[in-house]
Amino acid sequence: MPFSNTYETIVLKYAFNADSVTRPTAWYLGLFTADPSSGTEISGNSYARTAVTFTVTGDTATNSGAVEFPVATGSWGTVSHVAIFDASTNGNQIAYATLTTSKTIGVDDILRFPVGEVDVTLS
């Protein structure tokens, strides 16, 4: 899962400048039907970003709790991408990725990511 351009800049400033950077205190997973760099986040039908926590081991941060989205009250379409944000609405996109397998979400569906399924790796 690569960092967004915004967070690449923050990492570089932290590593190579004396610039002060602010670390997020909460993280949220958002869903997309297209690449988040050019696509629009899902909205409506009870969709909301969901809080996610991470455990860092070596060069990888992995979700340390299951991530469960609300029950869809209407179609969300085919979810193909996820992104991590620093706020439950608006905020900054931290990282994004394409799902290994897209998932169509219809009425009464619940999208879940088990522990260890959302990874952010630096290499």
CSV table of N, CA, C and O in Angstrom, one decimal:
chain,number,residue,atom,x,y,z
A,1,MET,N,0.9,-1.2,0.0
A,1,MET,CA,0.0,0.0,0.0
A,1,MET,C,0.9,1.2,0.0
A,1,MET,O,1.6,1.5,1.0
A,2,PRO,N,0.9,2.0,-1.1
A,2,PRO,CA,1.8,3.2,-1.1
A,2,PRO,C,1.2,4.3,-0.4
A,2,PRO,O,0.0,4.4,-0.2
A,3,PHE,N,2.1,5.2,0.1
A,3,PHE,CA,1.7,6.5,0.7
A,3,PHE,C,1.1,7.4,-0.4
A,3,PHE,O,1.5,7.3,-1.6
A,4,SER,N,0.2,8.2,0.0
A,4,SER,CA,-0.3,9.3,-0.9
A,4,SER,C,0.8,10.3,-1.1
A,4,SER,O,1.8,10.3,-0.3
A,5,ASN,N,0.7,11.2,-2.1
A,5,ASN,CA,1.7,12.2,-2.3
A,5,ASN,C,1.9,13.1,-1.0
A,5,ASN,O,3.0,13.5,-0.7
A,6,THR,N,0.8,13.4,-0.4
A,6,THR,CA,0.8,14.3,0.8
A,6,THR,C,1.7,13.6,1.9
A,6,THR,O,2.5,14.3,2.5
A,7,TYR,N,1.5,12.3,2.1
A,7,TYR,CA,2.2,11.7,3.2
A,7,TYR,C,3.7,11.3,2.8
A,7,TYR,O,4.5,11.2,3.6
A,8,GLU,N,3.9,11.1,1.5
A,8,GLU,CA,5.3,11.0,1.1
A,8,GLU,C,6.1,12.2,1.4
A,8,GLU,O,7.2,12.1,1.9
A,9,THR,N,5.5,13.4,1.2
A,9,THR,CA,6.2,14.6,1.5
A,9,THR,C,6.4,14.7,3.0
A,9,THR,O,7.5,15.2,3.5
A,10,ILE,N,5.4,14.3,3.8
A,10,ILE,CA,5.6,14.4,5.3
A,10,ILE,C,6.7,13.5,5.8
A,10,ILE,O,7.5,13.9,6.6
A,11,VAL,N,6.8,12.3,5.2
A,11,VAL,CA,7.8,11.3,5.6
A,11,VAL,C,9.2,11.9,5.2
A,11,VAL,O,10.2,11.9,6.0
A,12,LEU,N,9.3,12.5,4.0
A,12,LEU,CA,10.6,13.1,3.6
A,12,LEU,C,11.0,14.3,4.5
A,12,LEU,O,12.1,14.4,4.8
A,13,LYS,N,10.0,15.1,4.8
A,13,LYS,CA,10.3,16.2,5.7
A,13,LYS,C,10.8,15.7,7.1
A,13,LYS,O,11.7,16.3,7.6
A,14,TYR,N,10.1,14.7,7.6
A,14,TYR,CA,10.5,14.1,8.9
A,14,TYR,C,12.0,13.6,8.8
A,14,TYR,O,12.8,13.8,9.7
A,15,ALA,N,12.3,12.9,7.7
A,15,ALA,CA,13.6,12.2,7.6
A,15,ALA,C,14.7,13.1,7.3
A,15,ALA,O,15.8,13.0,7.8
A,16,PHE,N,14.4,14.2,6.5
A,16,PHE,CA,15.6,14.9,5.9
A,16,PHE,C,15.6,16.4,6.2
A,16,PHE,O,16.5,17.1,5.9
A,17,ASN,N,14.5,16.9,6.9
A,17,ASN,CA,14.5,18.4,7.2
A,17,ASN,C,14.3,18.6,8.7
A,17,ASN,O,13.9,17.6,9.4
A,18,ALA,N,14.4,19.8,9.1
A,18,ALA,CA,14.1,20.1,10.5
A,18,ALA,C,12.7,20.5,10.6
A,18,ALA,O,12.2,20.9,11.7
A,19,ASP,N,11.9,20.4,9.6
A,19,ASP,CA,10.5,20.7,9.6
A,19,ASP,C,9.7,19.9,10.6
A,19,ASP,O,10.0,18.7,10.8
A,20,SER,N,8.8,20.5,11.3
A,20,SER,CA,8.0,19.8,12.3
A,20,SER,C,6.8,19.2,11.5
A,20,SER,O,6.2,19.9,10.7
A,21,VAL,N,6.5,18.0,11.8
A,21,VAL,CA,5.4,17.3,11.2
A,21,VAL,C,4.4,16.8,12.3
A,21,VAL,O,4.9,16.5,13.4
A,22,THR,N,3.2,16.8,12.0
A,22,THR,CA,2.2,16.3,13.0
A,22,THR,C,1.7,14.9,12.6
A,22,THR,O,1.3,14.7,11.5
A,23,ARG,N,1.9,14.0,13.6
A,23,ARG,CA,1.5,12.7,13.4
A,23,ARG,C,0.0,12.5,13.7
A,23,ARG,O,-0.5,13.0,14.6
A,24,PRO,N,-0.7,11.7,12.8
A,24,PRO,CA,-2.1,11.5,13.1
A,24,PRO,C,-2.3,10.7,14.4
A,24,PRO,O,-1.5,10.0,14.8
A,25,THR,N,-3.5,10.9,15.0
A,25,THR,CA,-3.8,10.2,16.3
A,25,THR,C,-4.9,9.2,16.1
A,25,THR,O,-5.2,8.4,17.0
A,26,ALA,N,-5.5,9.2,14.9
A,26,ALA,CA,-6.5,8.1,14.6
A,26,ALA,C,-6.4,7.9,13.1
A,26,ALA,O,-6.0,8.7,12.3
A,27,TRP,N,-6.8,6.7,12.7
A,27,TRP,CA,-6.8,6.3,11.3
A,27,TRP,C,-8.1,5.7,10.9
A,27,TRP,O,-8.8,5.0,11.7
A,28,TYR,N,-8.5,5.9,9.7
A,28,TYR,CA,-9.8,5.4,9.2
A,28,TYR,C,-9.7,4.8,7.8
A,28,TYR,O,-8.9,5.3,7.0
A,29,LEU,N,-10.4,3.7,7.6
A,29,LEU,CA,-10.3,3.0,6.3
A,29,LEU,C,-11.5,3.5,5.5
A,29,LEU,O,-12.7,3.5,6.0
A,30,GLY,N,-11.3,3.9,4.2
A,30,GLY,CA,-12.3,4.4,3.3
A,30,GLY,C,-12.3,3.4,2.1
A,30,GLY,O,-11.3,2.8,1.8
A,31,LEU,N,-13.5,3.4,1.4
A,31,LEU,CA,-13.7,2.5,0.3
A,31,LEU,C,-13.9,3.2,-1.0
A,31,LEU,O,-14.6,4.3,-1.0
A,32,PHE,N,-13.4,2.7,-2.1
A,32,PHE,CA,-13.5,3.3,-3.4
A,32,PHE,C,-13.9,2.3,-4.5
A,32,PHE,O,-13.6,1.1,-4.3
A,33,THR,N,-14.6,2.8,-5.5
A,33,THR,CA,-14.9,1.9,-6.7
A,33,THR,C,-13.9,2.1,-7.8
A,33,THR,O,-14.1,1.5,-8.9
A,34,ALA,N,-12.9,3.0,-7.6
A,34,ALA,CA,-11.8,3.2,-8.6
A,34,ALA,C,-10.6,3.7,-7.8
A,34,ALA,O,-10.7,4.0,-6.6
A,35,ASP,N,-9.5,3.9,-8.5
A,35,ASP,CA,-8.3,4.3,-7.9
A,35,ASP,C,-8.5,5.6,-7.1
A,35,ASP,O,-9.0,6.6,-7.6
A,36,PRO,N,-8.2,5.6,-5.8
A,36,PRO,CA,-8.4,6.8,-4.9
A,36,PRO,C,-7.7,8.1,-5.4
A,36,PRO,O,-8.1,9.2,-5.0
A,37,SER,N,-6.6,7.9,-6.2
A,37,SER,CA,-5.9,9.1,-6.7
A,37,SER,C,-6.7,9.9,-7.7
A,37,SER,O,-6.5,11.1,-7.9
A,38,SER,N,-7.7,9.2,-8.3
A,38,SER,CA,-8.6,9.9,-9.2
A,38,SER,C,-10.1,9.6,-9.1
A,38,SER,O,-10.9,10.3,-9.7
A,39,GLY,N,-10.4,8.6,-8.2
A,39,GLY,CA,-11.8,8.2,-8.0
A,39,GLY,C,-12.4,8.9,-6.9
A,39,GLY,O,-11.8,9.7,-6.1
A,40,THR,N,-13.7,8.6,-6.7
A,40,THR,CA,-14.5,9.2,-5.6
A,40,THR,C,-14.8,8.2,-4.6
A,40,THR,O,-15.2,7.1,-4.9
A,41,GLU,N,-14.7,8.6,-3.3
A,41,GLU,CA,-15.0,7.7,-2.2
A,41,GLU,C,-16.5,7.4,-2.3
A,41,GLU,O,-17.4,8.2,-2.6
A,42,ILE,N,-16.9,6.1,-1.9
A,42,ILE,CA,-18.3,5.7,-1.7
A,42,ILE,C,-19.0,6.7,-0.8
A,42,ILE,O,-18.4,7.2,0.1
A,43,SER,N,-20.3,6.9,-1.1
A,43,SER,CA,-21.1,7.8,-0.2
A,43,SER,C,-22.5,7.3,-0.2
A,43,SER,O,-22.9,6.6,-1.1
A,44,GLY,N,-23.2,7.6,0.8
A,44,GLY,CA,-24.7,7.3,0.9
A,44,GLY,C,-24.9,5.8,1.3
A,44,GLY,O,-23.9,5.0,1.5
A,45,ASN,N,-26.2,5.5,1.5
A,45,ASN,CA,-26.6,4.1,1.8
A,45,ASN,C,-25.9,3.6,3.1
A,45,ASN,O,-25.5,2.4,3.1
A,46,SER,N,-25.7,4.4,4.1
A,46,SER,CA,-25.1,4.1,5.4
A,46,SER,C,-23.6,3.9,5.4
A,46,SER,O,-23.0,3.4,6.4
A,47,TYR,N,-23.0,4.2,4.3
A,47,TYR,CA,-21.5,4.1,4.2
A,47,TYR,C,-20.9,5.2,5.1
A,47,TYR,O,-21.3,6.3,5.2
A,48,ALA,N,-19.8,4.7,5.8
A,48,ALA,CA,-19.0,5.6,6.6
A,48,ALA,C,-17.6,5.0,6.7
A,48,ALA,O,-17.5,3.8,6.8
A,49,ARG,N,-16.6,5.9,6.7
A,49,ARG,CA,-15.3,5.3,7.0
A,49,ARG,C,-15.3,4.7,8.4
A,49,ARG,O,-16.0,5.0,9.3
A,50,THR,N,-14.4,3.7,8.5
A,50,THR,CA,-14.3,2.9,9.7
A,50,THR,C,-13.0,3.0,10.4
A,50,THR,O,-12.0,2.9,9.7
A,51,ALA,N,-13.0,3.2,11.7
A,51,ALA,CA,-11.7,3.4,12.4
A,51,ALA,C,-10.9,2.1,12.3
A,51,ALA,O,-11.4,1.0,12.3
A,52,VAL,N,-9.6,2.2,12.3
A,52,VAL,CA,-8.7,1.1,12.2
A,52,VAL,C,-7.5,1.4,13.0
A,52,VAL,O,-7.0,2.5,13.2
A,53,THR,N,-7.0,0.3,13.7
A,53,THR,CA,-5.7,0.5,14.5
A,53,THR,C,-4.7,-0.4,13.9
A,53,THR,O,-5.0,-1.4,13.2
A,54,PHE,N,-3.4,-0.1,14.1
A,54,PHE,CA,-2.3,-0.8,13.5
A,54,PHE,C,-1.3,-1.2,14.5
A,54,PHE,O,-1.1,-0.5,15.5
A,55,THR,N,-0.6,-2.3,14.2
A,55,THR,CA,0.5,-2.8,15.0
A,55,THR,C,1.7,-2.8,14.0
A,55,THR,O,1.5,-3.3,12.9
A,56,VAL,N,2.8,-2.3,14.4
A,56,VAL,CA,4.0,-2.2,13.5
A,56,VAL,C,5.0,-3.3,13.9
A,56,VAL,O,5.4,-3.4,15.1
A,57,THR,N,5.4,-4.1,12.9
A,57,THR,CA,6.4,-5.1,13.1
A,57,THR,C,7.4,-4.9,11.9
A,57,THR,O,7.0,-5.1,10.8
A,58,GLY,N,8.6,-4.6,12.2
A,58,GLY,CA,9.6,-4.4,11.1
A,58,GLY,C,9.2,-3.3,10.3
A,58,GLY,O,9.0,-2.2,10.8
A,59,ASP,N,9.1,-3.5,9.0
A,59,ASP,CA,8.7,-2.4,8.0
A,59,ASP,C,7.3,-2.5,7.6
A,59,ASP,O,6.9,-1.9,6.6
A,60,THR,N,6.4,-3.2,8.4
A,60,THR,CA,5.0,-3.3,8.0
A,60,THR,C,4.1,-2.9,9.2
A,60,THR,O,4.3,-3.4,10.3
A,61,ALA,N,3.1,-2.1,8.9
A,61,ALA,CA,2.0,-1.8,9.8
A,61,ALA,C,0.8,-2.7,9.4
A,61,ALA,O,0.4,-2.6,8.2
A,62,THR,N,0.2,-3.4,10.3
A,62,THR,CA,-0.9,-4.3,10.0
A,62,THR,C,-2.1,-4.0,10.9
A,62,THR,O,-1.9,-3.7,12.1
A,63,ASN,N,-3.3,-4.1,10.4
A,63,ASN,CA,-4.5,-3.8,11.2
A,63,ASN,C,-4.5,-4.8,12.4
A,63,ASN,O,-4.4,-6.0,12.2
A,64,SER,N,-4.6,-4.2,13.6
A,64,SER,CA,-4.6,-5.1,14.8
A,64,SER,C,-5.9,-5.5,15.3
A,64,SER,O,-6.1,-6.2,16.3
A,65,GLY,N,-7.0,-5.0,14.7
A,65,GLY,CA,-8.4,-5.4,15.0
A,65,GLY,C,-9.1,-5.6,13.7
A,65,GLY,O,-8.7,-5.0,12.7
A,66,ALA,N,-10.2,-6.3,13.7
A,66,ALA,CA,-11.0,-6.5,12.5
A,66,ALA,C,-11.6,-5.2,12.2
A,66,ALA,O,-11.9,-4.4,13.1
A,67,VAL,N,-11.8,-4.9,10.9
A,67,VAL,CA,-12.4,-3.7,10.4
A,67,VAL,C,-13.7,-4.1,9.8
A,67,VAL,O,-13.8,-4.9,8.9
A,68,GLU,N,-14.8,-3.5,10.4
A,68,GLU,CA,-16.2,-3.8,9.9
A,68,GLU,C,-16.9,-2.6,9.5
A,68,GLU,O,-17.1,-1.7,10.4
A,69,PHE,N,-17.4,-2.5,8.3
A,69,PHE,CA,-18.2,-1.3,7.8
A,69,PHE,C,-19.6,-1.5,8.2
A,69,PHE,O,-20.1,-2.7,8.4
A,70,PRO,N,-20.4,-0.4,8.2
A,70,PRO,CA,-21.8,-0.6,8.5
A,70,PRO,C,-22.6,-1.4,7.5
A,70,PRO,O,-22.1,-1.6,6.4
A,71,VAL,N,-23.8,-1.9,7.9
A,71,VAL,CA,-24.6,-2.6,6.9
A,71,VAL,C,-25.1,-1.7,5.8
A,71,VAL,O,-25.5,-0.6,6.1
A,72,ALA,N,-24.9,-2.1,4.6
A,72,ALA,CA,-25.3,-1.3,3.4
A,72,ALA,C,-26.8,-1.2,3.3
A,72,ALA,O,-27.4,-2.3,3.3
A,73,THR,N,-27.4,0.0,3.2
A,73,THR,CA,-28.8,0.1,3.1
A,73,THR,C,-29.2,0.2,1.6
A,73,THR,O,-30.4,0.4,1.3
A,74,GLY,N,-28.2,0.3,0.8
A,74,GLY,CA,-28.4,0.3,-0.7
A,74,GLY,C,-27.1,-0.1,-1.3
A,74,GLY,O,-26.1,-0.4,-0.6
A,75,SER,N,-27.0,-0.1,-2.6
A,75,SER,CA,-25.8,-0.5,-3.3
A,75,SER,C,-24.7,0.4,-3.1
A,75,SER,O,-24.9,1.6,-3.2
A,76,TRP,N,-23.5,-0.1,-2.8
A,76,TRP,CA,-22.3,0.7,-2.8
A,76,TRP,C,-21.5,0.5,-4.1
A,76,TRP,O,-20.4,1.1,-4.2
A,77,GLY,N,-21.9,-0.4,-4.9
A,77,GLY,CA,-21.2,-0.7,-6.1
A,77,GLY,C,-20.1,-1.7,-5.9
A,77,GLY,O,-20.1,-2.4,-4.9
A,78,THR,N,-19.1,-1.8,-6.8
A,78,THR,CA,-18.1,-2.8,-6.6
A,78,THR,C,-16.8,-2.1,-6.0
A,78,THR,O,-16.2,-1.2,-6.7
A,79,VAL,N,-16.5,-2.5,-4.8
A,79,VAL,CA,-15.4,-1.9,-4.1
A,79,VAL,C,-14.1,-2.5,-4.6
A,79,VAL,O,-14.0,-3.7,-4.6
A,80,SER,N,-13.2,-1.7,-5.2
A,80,SER,CA,-12.0,-2.2,-5.7
A,80,SER,C,-10.7,-1.6,-5.1
A,80,SER,O,-9.6,-2.2,-5.3
A,81,HIS,N,-10.9,-0.6,-4.3
A,81,HIS,CA,-9.7,0.1,-3.6
A,81,HIS,C,-10.1,0.5,-2.2
A,81,HIS,O,-11.2,0.7,-1.9
A,82,VAL,N,-9.0,0.6,-1.4
A,82,VAL,CA,-9.2,1.2,0.0
A,82,VAL,C,-8.2,2.3,0.1
A,82,VAL,O,-7.1,2.3,-0.6
A,83,ALA,N,-8.4,3.1,1.1
A,83,ALA,CA,-7.5,4.2,1.5
A,83,ALA,C,-7.5,4.4,3.0
A,83,ALA,O,-8.6,4.2,3.6
A,84,ILE,N,-6.4,4.8,3.5
A,84,ILE,CA,-6.3,5.1,4.9
A,84,ILE,C,-6.3,6.7,5.1
A,84,ILE,O,-5.6,7.3,4.3
A,85,PHE,N,-7.1,7.2,6.0
A,85,PHE,CA,-7.3,8.6,6.2
A,85,PHE,C,-6.9,8.9,7.7
A,85,PHE,O,-7.0,8.1,8.5
A,86,ASP,N,-6.7,10.2,7.9
A,86,ASP,CA,-6.4,10.7,9.3
A,86,ASP,C,-7.7,11.3,9.9
A,86,ASP,O,-7.6,11.9,11.0
A,87,ALA,N,-8.8,11.1,9.3
A,87,ALA,CA,-10.1,11.7,9.9
A,87,ALA,C,-11.3,10.8,9.4
A,87,ALA,O,-11.2,10.2,8.3
A,88,SER,N,-12.3,10.9,10.1
A,88,SER,CA,-13.5,10.1,9.7
A,88,SER,C,-14.3,10.7,8.5
A,88,SER,O,-15.0,10.0,7.8
A,89,THR,N,-14.1,12.0,8.3
A,89,THR,CA,-14.6,12.7,7.2
A,89,THR,C,-13.5,13.7,6.7
A,89,THR,O,-12.8,14.2,7.6
A,90,ASN,N,-13.5,14.0,5.5
A,90,ASN,CA,-12.5,14.9,4.9
A,90,ASN,C,-11.1,14.4,5.3
A,90,ASN,O,-10.8,13.3,5.2
A,91,GLY,N,-10.3,15.3,5.9
A,91,GLY,CA,-8.9,14.9,6.3
A,91,GLY,C,-8.0,14.6,5.2
A,91,GLY,O,-8.3,14.9,4.0
A,92,ASN,N,-6.9,14.0,5.5
A,92,ASN,CA,-5.8,13.7,4.5
A,92,ASN,C,-5.8,12.2,4.3
A,92,ASN,O,-5.8,11.4,5.2
A,93,GLN,N,-5.6,11.9,3.0
A,93,GLN,CA,-5.4,10.5,2.6
A,93,GLN,C,-3.9,10.1,2.9
A,93,GLN,O,-3.0,10.8,2.5
A,94,ILE,N,-3.7,9.1,3.6
A,94,ILE,CA,-2.4,8.6,4.0
A,94,ILE,C,-1.8,7.6,3.0
A,94,ILE,O,-0.6,7.8,2.6
A,95,ALA,N,-2.5,6.6,2.7
A,95,ALA,CA,-2.1,5.5,1.8
A,95,ALA,C,-3.3,4.9,1.1
A,95,ALA,O,-4.4,5.1,1.6
A,96,TYR,N,-3.1,4.2,0.0
A,96,TYR,CA,-4.2,3.6,-0.7
A,96,TYR,C,-3.7,2.3,-1.4
A,96,TYR,O,-2.4,2.2,-1.6
A,97,ALA,N,-4.6,1.5,-1.7
A,97,ALA,CA,-4.2,0.2,-2.4
A,97,ALA,C,-5.4,-0.4,-3.2
A,97,ALA,O,-6.6,-0.1,-2.9
A,98,THR,N,-5.1,-1.2,-4.1
A,98,THR,CA,-6.1,-2.0,-4.9
A,98,THR,C,-6.4,-3.3,-4.1
A,98,THR,O,-5.4,-3.9,-3.7
A,99,LEU,N,-7.6,-3.6,-4.0
A,99,LEU,CA,-7.9,-4.9,-3.3
A,99,LEU,C,-7.5,-6.1,-4.2
A,99,LEU,O,-7.5,-6.0,-5.4
A,100,THR,N,-7.1,-7.1,-3.6
A,100,THR,CA,-6.7,-8.3,-4.3
A,100,THR,C,-7.9,-8.8,-5.1
A,100,THR,O,-7.8,-9.2,-6.3
A,101,THR,N,-9.1,-8.8,-4.5
A,101,THR,CA,-10.3,-9.2,-5.2
A,101,THR,C,-11.4,-8.1,-4.9
A,101,THR,O,-11.6,-7.8,-3.7
A,102,SER,N,-12.0,-7.6,-5.9
A,102,SER,CA,-13.0,-6.6,-5.8
A,102,SER,C,-14.2,-7.3,-5.2
A,102,SER,O,-14.4,-8.5,-5.3
A,103,LYS,N,-15.1,-6.5,-4.5
A,103,LYS,CA,-16.3,-7.0,-3.8
A,103,LYS,C,-17.5,-6.1,-4.1
A,103,LYS,O,-17.4,-4.9,-3.9
A,104,THR,N,-18.5,-6.7,-4.7
A,104,THR,CA,-19.8,-5.9,-4.9
A,104,THR,C,-20.6,-5.9,-3.6
A,104,THR,O,-20.8,-6.9,-3.0
A,105,ILE,N,-20.9,-4.7,-3.2
A,105,ILE,CA,-21.7,-4.5,-2.0
A,105,ILE,C,-23.1,-4.1,-2.3
A,105,ILE,O,-23.3,-3.0,-2.9
A,106,GLY,N,-24.1,-4.9,-1.9
A,106,GLY,CA,-25.5,-4.6,-2.1
A,106,GLY,C,-26.2,-4.4,-0.8
A,106,GLY,O,-25.6,-4.4,0.3
A,107,VAL,N,-27.5,-4.3,-0.9
A,107,VAL,CA,-28.4,-4.1,0.3
A,107,VAL,C,-28.1,-5.2,1.3
A,107,VAL,O,-28.1,-6.4,1.0
A,108,ASP,N,-28.0,-4.8,2.6
A,108,ASP,CA,-27.8,-5.7,3.7
A,108,ASP,C,-26.4,-6.4,3.8
A,108,ASP,O,-26.2,-7.2,4.6
A,109,ASP,N,-25.5,-6.0,2.9
A,109,ASP,CA,-24.1,-6.6,2.9
A,109,ASP,C,-23.3,-5.8,3.9
A,109,ASP,O,-23.5,-4.7,4.2
A,110,ILE,N,-22.3,-6.6,4.5
A,110,ILE,CA,-21.3,-6.0,5.4
A,110,ILE,C,-20.0,-6.3,4.9
A,110,ILE,O,-19.7,-7.5,4.6
A,111,LEU,N,-19.1,-5.3,4.7
A,111,LEU,CA,-17.7,-5.6,4.3
A,111,LEU,C,-16.8,-5.6,5.5
A,111,LEU,O,-16.9,-4.7,6.3
A,112,ARG,N,-16.1,-6.7,5.7
A,112,ARG,CA,-15.2,-6.9,6.8
A,112,ARG,C,-13.8,-7.2,6.3
A,112,ARG,O,-13.6,-7.9,5.4
A,113,PHE,N,-12.8,-6.7,7.1
A,113,PHE,CA,-11.4,-7.1,6.9
A,113,PHE,C,-10.9,-7.7,8.2
A,113,PHE,O,-10.9,-7.0,9.2
A,114,PRO,N,-10.6,-9.0,8.2
A,114,PRO,CA,-10.1,-9.6,9.4
A,114,PRO,C,-8.8,-9.0,9.9
A,114,PRO,O,-8.1,-8.3,9.1
A,115,VAL,N,-8.4,-9.3,11.1
A,115,VAL,CA,-7.1,-8.9,11.6
A,115,VAL,C,-6.0,-9.3,10.7
A,115,VAL,O,-6.0,-10.5,10.2
A,116,GLY,N,-5.0,-8.4,10.4
A,116,GLY,CA,-3.9,-8.8,9.6
A,116,GLY,C,-4.1,-8.7,8.1
A,116,GLY,O,-3.2,-9.0,7.3
A,117,GLU,N,-5.3,-8.2,7.6
A,117,GLU,CA,-5.6,-8.1,6.2
A,117,GLU,C,-5.2,-6.8,5.6
A,117,GLU,O,-5.2,-6.6,4.4
A,118,VAL,N,-5.0,-5.8,6.4
A,118,VAL,CA,-4.7,-4.4,5.9
A,118,VAL,C,-3.2,-4.1,6.2
A,118,VAL,O,-2.9,-3.9,7.4
A,119,ASP,N,-2.4,-4.1,5.3
A,119,ASP,CA,-0.9,-3.9,5.5
A,119,ASP,C,-0.4,-2.7,4.8
A,119,ASP,O,-0.8,-2.4,3.7
A,120,VAL,N,0.4,-2.0,5.5
A,120,VAL,CA,1.2,-0.9,4.9
A,120,VAL,C,2.7,-1.2,5.1
A,120,VAL,O,3.1,-1.4,6.2
A,121,THR,N,3.4,-1.3,4.0
A,121,THR,CA,4.8,-1.8,4.1
A,121,THR,C,5.7,-0.7,3.4
A,121,THR,O,5.4,-0.2,2.4
A,122,LEU,N,6.8,-0.4,4.1
A,122,LEU,CA,7.8,0.5,3.5
A,122,LEU,C,9.0,-0.4,3.1
A,122,LEU,O,9.4,-1.3,3.8
A,123,SER,N,9.4,-0.2,1.9
A,123,SER,CA,10.5,-1.0,1.4
A,123,SER,C,11.4,-0.1,0.5
A,123,SER,O,11.1,0.9,0.1
